Short mmCIF file of C-alpha atoms in Angstrom, two decimals:
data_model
loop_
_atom_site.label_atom_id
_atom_site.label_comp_id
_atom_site.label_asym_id
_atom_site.label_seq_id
_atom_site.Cartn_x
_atom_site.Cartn_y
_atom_site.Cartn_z
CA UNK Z 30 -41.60 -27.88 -17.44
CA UNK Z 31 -42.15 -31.07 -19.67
CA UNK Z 32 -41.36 -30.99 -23.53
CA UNK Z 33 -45.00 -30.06 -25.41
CA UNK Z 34 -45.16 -32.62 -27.89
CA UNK Z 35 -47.27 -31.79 -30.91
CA UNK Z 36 -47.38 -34.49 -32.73
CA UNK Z 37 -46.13 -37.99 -32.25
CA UNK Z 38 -46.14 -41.62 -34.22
CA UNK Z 39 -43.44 -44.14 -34.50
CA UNK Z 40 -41.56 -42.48 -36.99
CA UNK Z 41 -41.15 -38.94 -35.88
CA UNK Z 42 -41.86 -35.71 -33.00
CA UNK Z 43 -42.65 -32.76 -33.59
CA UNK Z 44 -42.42 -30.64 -30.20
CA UNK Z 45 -42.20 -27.34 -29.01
CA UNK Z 46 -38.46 -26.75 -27.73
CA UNK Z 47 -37.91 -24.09 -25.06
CA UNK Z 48 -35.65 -21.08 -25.39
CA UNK Z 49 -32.15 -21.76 -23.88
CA UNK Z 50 -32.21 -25.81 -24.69
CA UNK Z 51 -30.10 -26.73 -27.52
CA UNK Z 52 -31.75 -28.65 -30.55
CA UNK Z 53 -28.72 -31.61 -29.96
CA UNK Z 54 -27.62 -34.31 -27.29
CA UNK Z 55 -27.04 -32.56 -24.62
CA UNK Z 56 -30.46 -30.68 -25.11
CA UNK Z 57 -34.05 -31.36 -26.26
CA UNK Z 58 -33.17 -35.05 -27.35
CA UNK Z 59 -32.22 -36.40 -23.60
CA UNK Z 60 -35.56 -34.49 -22.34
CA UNK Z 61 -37.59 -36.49 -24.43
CA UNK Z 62 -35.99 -39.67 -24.00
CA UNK Z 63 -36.34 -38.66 -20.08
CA UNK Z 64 -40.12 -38.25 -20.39
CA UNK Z 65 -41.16 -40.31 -22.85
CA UNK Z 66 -38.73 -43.20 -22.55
CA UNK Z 67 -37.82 -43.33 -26.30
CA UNK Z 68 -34.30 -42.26 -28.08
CA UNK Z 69 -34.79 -39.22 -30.58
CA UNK Z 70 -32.59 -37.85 -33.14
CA UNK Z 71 -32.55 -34.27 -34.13
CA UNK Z 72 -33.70 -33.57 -37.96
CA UNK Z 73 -32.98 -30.29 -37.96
CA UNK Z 74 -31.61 -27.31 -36.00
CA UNK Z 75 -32.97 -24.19 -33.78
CA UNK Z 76 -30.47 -21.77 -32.54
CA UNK Z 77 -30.29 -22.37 -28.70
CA UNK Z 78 -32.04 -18.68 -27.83
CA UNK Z 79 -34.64 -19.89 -30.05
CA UNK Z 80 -37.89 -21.60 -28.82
CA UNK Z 81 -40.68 -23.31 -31.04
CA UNK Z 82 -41.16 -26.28 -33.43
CA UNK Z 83 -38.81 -28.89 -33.53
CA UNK Z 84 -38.96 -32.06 -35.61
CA UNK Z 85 -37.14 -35.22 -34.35
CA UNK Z 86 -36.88 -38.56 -35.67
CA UNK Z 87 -37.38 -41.74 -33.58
CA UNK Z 88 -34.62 -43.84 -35.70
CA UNK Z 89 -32.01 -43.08 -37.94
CA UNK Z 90 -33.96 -43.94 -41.10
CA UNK Z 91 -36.67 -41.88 -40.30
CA UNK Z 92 -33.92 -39.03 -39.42
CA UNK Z 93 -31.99 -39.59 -42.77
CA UNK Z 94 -35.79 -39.03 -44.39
CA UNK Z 95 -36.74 -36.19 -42.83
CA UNK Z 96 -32.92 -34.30 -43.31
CA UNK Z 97 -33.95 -35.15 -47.21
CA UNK Z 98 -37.30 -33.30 -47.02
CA UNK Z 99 -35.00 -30.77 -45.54
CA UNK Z 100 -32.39 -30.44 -48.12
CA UNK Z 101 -35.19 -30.60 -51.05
CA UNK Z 102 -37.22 -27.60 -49.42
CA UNK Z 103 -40.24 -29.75 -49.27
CA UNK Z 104 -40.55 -28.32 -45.42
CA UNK Z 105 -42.76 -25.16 -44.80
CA UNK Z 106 -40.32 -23.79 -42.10
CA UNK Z 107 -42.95 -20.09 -40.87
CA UNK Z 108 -41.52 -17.98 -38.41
CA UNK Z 109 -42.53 -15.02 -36.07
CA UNK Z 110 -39.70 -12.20 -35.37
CA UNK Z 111 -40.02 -8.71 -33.92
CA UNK Z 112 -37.65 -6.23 -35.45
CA UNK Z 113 -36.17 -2.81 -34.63
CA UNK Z 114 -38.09 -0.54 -36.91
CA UNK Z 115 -40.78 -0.73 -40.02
CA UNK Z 116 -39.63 -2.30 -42.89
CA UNK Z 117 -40.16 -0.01 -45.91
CA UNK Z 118 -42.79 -2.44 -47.87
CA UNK Z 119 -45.08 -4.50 -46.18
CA UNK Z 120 -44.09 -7.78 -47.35
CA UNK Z 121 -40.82 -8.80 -49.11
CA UNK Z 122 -37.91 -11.31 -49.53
CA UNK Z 123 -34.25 -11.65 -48.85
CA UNK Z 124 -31.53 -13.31 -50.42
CA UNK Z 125 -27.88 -12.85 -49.60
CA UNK Z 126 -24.80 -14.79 -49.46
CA UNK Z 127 -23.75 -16.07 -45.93
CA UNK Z 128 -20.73 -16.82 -44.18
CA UNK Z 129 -20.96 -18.36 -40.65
CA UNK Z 130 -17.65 -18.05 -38.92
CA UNK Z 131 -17.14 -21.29 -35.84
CA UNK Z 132 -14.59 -19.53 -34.05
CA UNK Z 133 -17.01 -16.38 -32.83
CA UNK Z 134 -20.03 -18.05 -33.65
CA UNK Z 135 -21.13 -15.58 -35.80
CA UNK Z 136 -22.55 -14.90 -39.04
CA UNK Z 137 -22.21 -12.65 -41.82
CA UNK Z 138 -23.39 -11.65 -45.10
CA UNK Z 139 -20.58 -11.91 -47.64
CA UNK Z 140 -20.24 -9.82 -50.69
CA UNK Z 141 -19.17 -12.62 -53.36
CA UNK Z 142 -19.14 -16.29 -53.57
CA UNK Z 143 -15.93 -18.16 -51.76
CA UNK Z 144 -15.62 -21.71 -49.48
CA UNK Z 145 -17.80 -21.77 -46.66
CA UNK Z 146 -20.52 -19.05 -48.21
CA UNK Z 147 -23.89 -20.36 -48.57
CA UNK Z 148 -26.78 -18.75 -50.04
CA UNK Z 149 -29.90 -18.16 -48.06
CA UNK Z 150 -33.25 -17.04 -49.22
CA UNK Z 151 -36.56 -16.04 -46.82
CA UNK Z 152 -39.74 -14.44 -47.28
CA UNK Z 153 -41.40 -12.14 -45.20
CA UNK Z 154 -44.88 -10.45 -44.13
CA UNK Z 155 -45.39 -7.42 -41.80
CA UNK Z 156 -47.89 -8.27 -39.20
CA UNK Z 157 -48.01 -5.04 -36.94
CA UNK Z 158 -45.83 -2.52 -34.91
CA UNK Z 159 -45.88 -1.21 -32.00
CA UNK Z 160 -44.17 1.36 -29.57
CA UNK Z 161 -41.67 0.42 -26.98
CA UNK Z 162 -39.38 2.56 -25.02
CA UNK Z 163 -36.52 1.53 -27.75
CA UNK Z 164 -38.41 3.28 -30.45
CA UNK Z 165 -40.66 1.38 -32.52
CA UNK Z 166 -40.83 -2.52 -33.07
CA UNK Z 167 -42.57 -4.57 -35.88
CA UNK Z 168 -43.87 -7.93 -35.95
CA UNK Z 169 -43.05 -9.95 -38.78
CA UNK Z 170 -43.91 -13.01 -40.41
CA UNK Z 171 -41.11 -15.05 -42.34
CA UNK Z 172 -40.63 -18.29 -44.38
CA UNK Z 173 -37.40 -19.57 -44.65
CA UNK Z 174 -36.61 -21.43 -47.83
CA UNK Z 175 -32.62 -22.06 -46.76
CA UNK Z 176 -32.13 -23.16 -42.71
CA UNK Z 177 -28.01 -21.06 -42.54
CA UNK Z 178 -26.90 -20.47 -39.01
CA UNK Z 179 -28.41 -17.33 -37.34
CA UNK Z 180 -30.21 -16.80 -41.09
CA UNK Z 181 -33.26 -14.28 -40.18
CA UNK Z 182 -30.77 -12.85 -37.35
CA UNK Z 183 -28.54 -11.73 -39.48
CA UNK Z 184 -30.78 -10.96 -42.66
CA UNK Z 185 -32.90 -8.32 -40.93
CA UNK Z 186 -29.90 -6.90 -38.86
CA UNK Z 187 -27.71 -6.40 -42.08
CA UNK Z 188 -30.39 -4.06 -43.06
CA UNK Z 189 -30.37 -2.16 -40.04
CA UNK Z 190 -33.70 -4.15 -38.27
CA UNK Z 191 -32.19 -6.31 -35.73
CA UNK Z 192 -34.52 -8.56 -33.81
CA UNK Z 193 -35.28 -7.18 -30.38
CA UNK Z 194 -33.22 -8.84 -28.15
CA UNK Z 195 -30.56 -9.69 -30.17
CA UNK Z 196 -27.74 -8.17 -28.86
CA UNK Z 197 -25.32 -10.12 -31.04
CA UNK Z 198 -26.27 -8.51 -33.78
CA UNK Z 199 -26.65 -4.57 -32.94
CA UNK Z 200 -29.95 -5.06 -31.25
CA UNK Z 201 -30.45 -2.07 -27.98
CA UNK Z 202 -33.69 -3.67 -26.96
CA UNK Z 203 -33.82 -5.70 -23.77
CA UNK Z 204 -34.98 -8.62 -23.96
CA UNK Z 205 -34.34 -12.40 -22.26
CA UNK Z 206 -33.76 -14.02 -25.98
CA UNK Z 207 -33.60 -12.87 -29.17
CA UNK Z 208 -37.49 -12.25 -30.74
CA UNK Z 209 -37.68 -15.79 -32.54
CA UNK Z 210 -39.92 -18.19 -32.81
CA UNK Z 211 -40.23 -20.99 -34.83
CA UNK Z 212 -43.85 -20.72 -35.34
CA UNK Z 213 -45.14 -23.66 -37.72
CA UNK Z 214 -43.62 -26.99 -39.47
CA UNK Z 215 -45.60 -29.03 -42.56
CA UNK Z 216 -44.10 -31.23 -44.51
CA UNK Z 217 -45.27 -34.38 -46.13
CA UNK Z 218 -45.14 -37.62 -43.81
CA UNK Z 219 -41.45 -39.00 -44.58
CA UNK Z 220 -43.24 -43.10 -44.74
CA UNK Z 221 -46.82 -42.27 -45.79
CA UNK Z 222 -47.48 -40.67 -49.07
CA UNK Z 223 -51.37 -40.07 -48.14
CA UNK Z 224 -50.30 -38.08 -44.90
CA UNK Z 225 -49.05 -34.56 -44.05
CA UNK Z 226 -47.74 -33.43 -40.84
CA UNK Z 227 -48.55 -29.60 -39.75
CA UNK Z 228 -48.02 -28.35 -36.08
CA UNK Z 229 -47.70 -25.10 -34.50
CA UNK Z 230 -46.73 -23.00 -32.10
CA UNK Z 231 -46.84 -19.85 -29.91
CA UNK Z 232 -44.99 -17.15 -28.79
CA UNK Z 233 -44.81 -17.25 -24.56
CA UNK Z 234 -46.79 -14.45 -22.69
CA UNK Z 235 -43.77 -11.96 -22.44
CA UNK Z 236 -41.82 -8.84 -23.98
CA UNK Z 237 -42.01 -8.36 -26.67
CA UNK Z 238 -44.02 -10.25 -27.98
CA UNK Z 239 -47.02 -8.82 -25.56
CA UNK Z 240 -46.60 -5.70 -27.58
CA UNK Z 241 -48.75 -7.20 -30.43
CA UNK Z 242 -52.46 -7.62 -30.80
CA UNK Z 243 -52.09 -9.64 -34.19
CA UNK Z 244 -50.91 -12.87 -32.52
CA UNK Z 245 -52.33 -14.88 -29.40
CA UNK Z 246 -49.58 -15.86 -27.05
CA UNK Z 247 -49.87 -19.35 -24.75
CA UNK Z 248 -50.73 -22.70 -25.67
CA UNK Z 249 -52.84 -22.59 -28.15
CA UNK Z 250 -52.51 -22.99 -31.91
CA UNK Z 251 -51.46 -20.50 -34.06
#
């Protein structure tokens, strides 16, 4: 399938990467470059299992721009998950100390402050739930403020919701892919101070994301 691209100029893309392609060279950059005909450079990261918006930059100024935006939370980063379980409140936030460990590729939530622990904040809305034949499933909506390895993976499984699919960390519902999607970008145009960029994304047409009413699932916007 070609690369949906959702918004384009000669600074930056923002497309919608598939599950299962990574976010780096070998991945989502060498697609691109094989059907547009232009070199990209990642400025940020989705896990592998995770499909959605992606932002690339077009040359390495534009990428050392955008990773700035990045670092000084001026990106809206909004995300749709489906979790084991109801979350006690219907909306919420998280903030924990993380540890992400390269030899299992695996994160954790640490209990005090040491080298390699990073804090990591996100917000969170329940949309709906539904029944599945795992026991009950909830749709959420999340912002993340901090972009940590497997953050909203490990955030909701630590407190006993693990995303469906996400077998990594304790989930028992089958699924292809961890429920993630990276749903909608905006940030302010990295070279135009007049201009905003906002794109979005949807869900594909399959379990378990079918389960919900409160989101439309295809190609169209969010």
């Amino acid at each position: 399938m070609p690369i949906r691209l959702l918004y384009c100029d000669s600074s930056l893309v923002v497309c919608e990467k598939p599950v299962g392609v990574s976010s780096e060279s070998p991945g989502l950059p060498d697609l691109i470059r094989g059907q547009e005909g232009f070199d990209v450079f990642p400025a940020h990261r989705l896990d592998r299992t995770t499909g959605g918006v992606c932002v690339l930059a077009r040359t390495p100024s534009a990428c050392a721009a955008l990773q700035r935006l990045f670092q000084r939370d001026k990106v809206t980063k909004e995300y749709l998950a489906v979790v084991s379980g109801v979350p006690e409140t219907a909306a919420g936030a998280f903030s924990d100390l993380l540890y992400h460990d390269p030899r299992t590729n695996k994160t954790f939530v640490a209990d005090r402050p040491r080298k390699g622990v990073k804090e990591a904040f996100c917000e969170w809305e329940v949309l709906e739930s539904a029944e599945a034949p795992e026991g009950i499933l909830t749709l959420v909506r999340v912002r993340l403020h901090t972009g940590r390895t497997h953050q909203i993976r490990v955030q909701f499984a630590s407190r006993r919701m693990p995303l469906a699919g996400d077998r990594r960390y304790g989930s028992r519902v089958r699924a292809d892919a961890p429920a993630l999607w990276a749903a909608r970008i905006s940030f302010p145009h990295p070279f135009s101070a007049d201009k905003a960029v906002d794109a979005a994304s949807l869900p594909p047409a399959a379990f378990p994301w079918t389960l919900f009413k409160s989101v439309s699932l295809g190609d169209d916007s969010v």
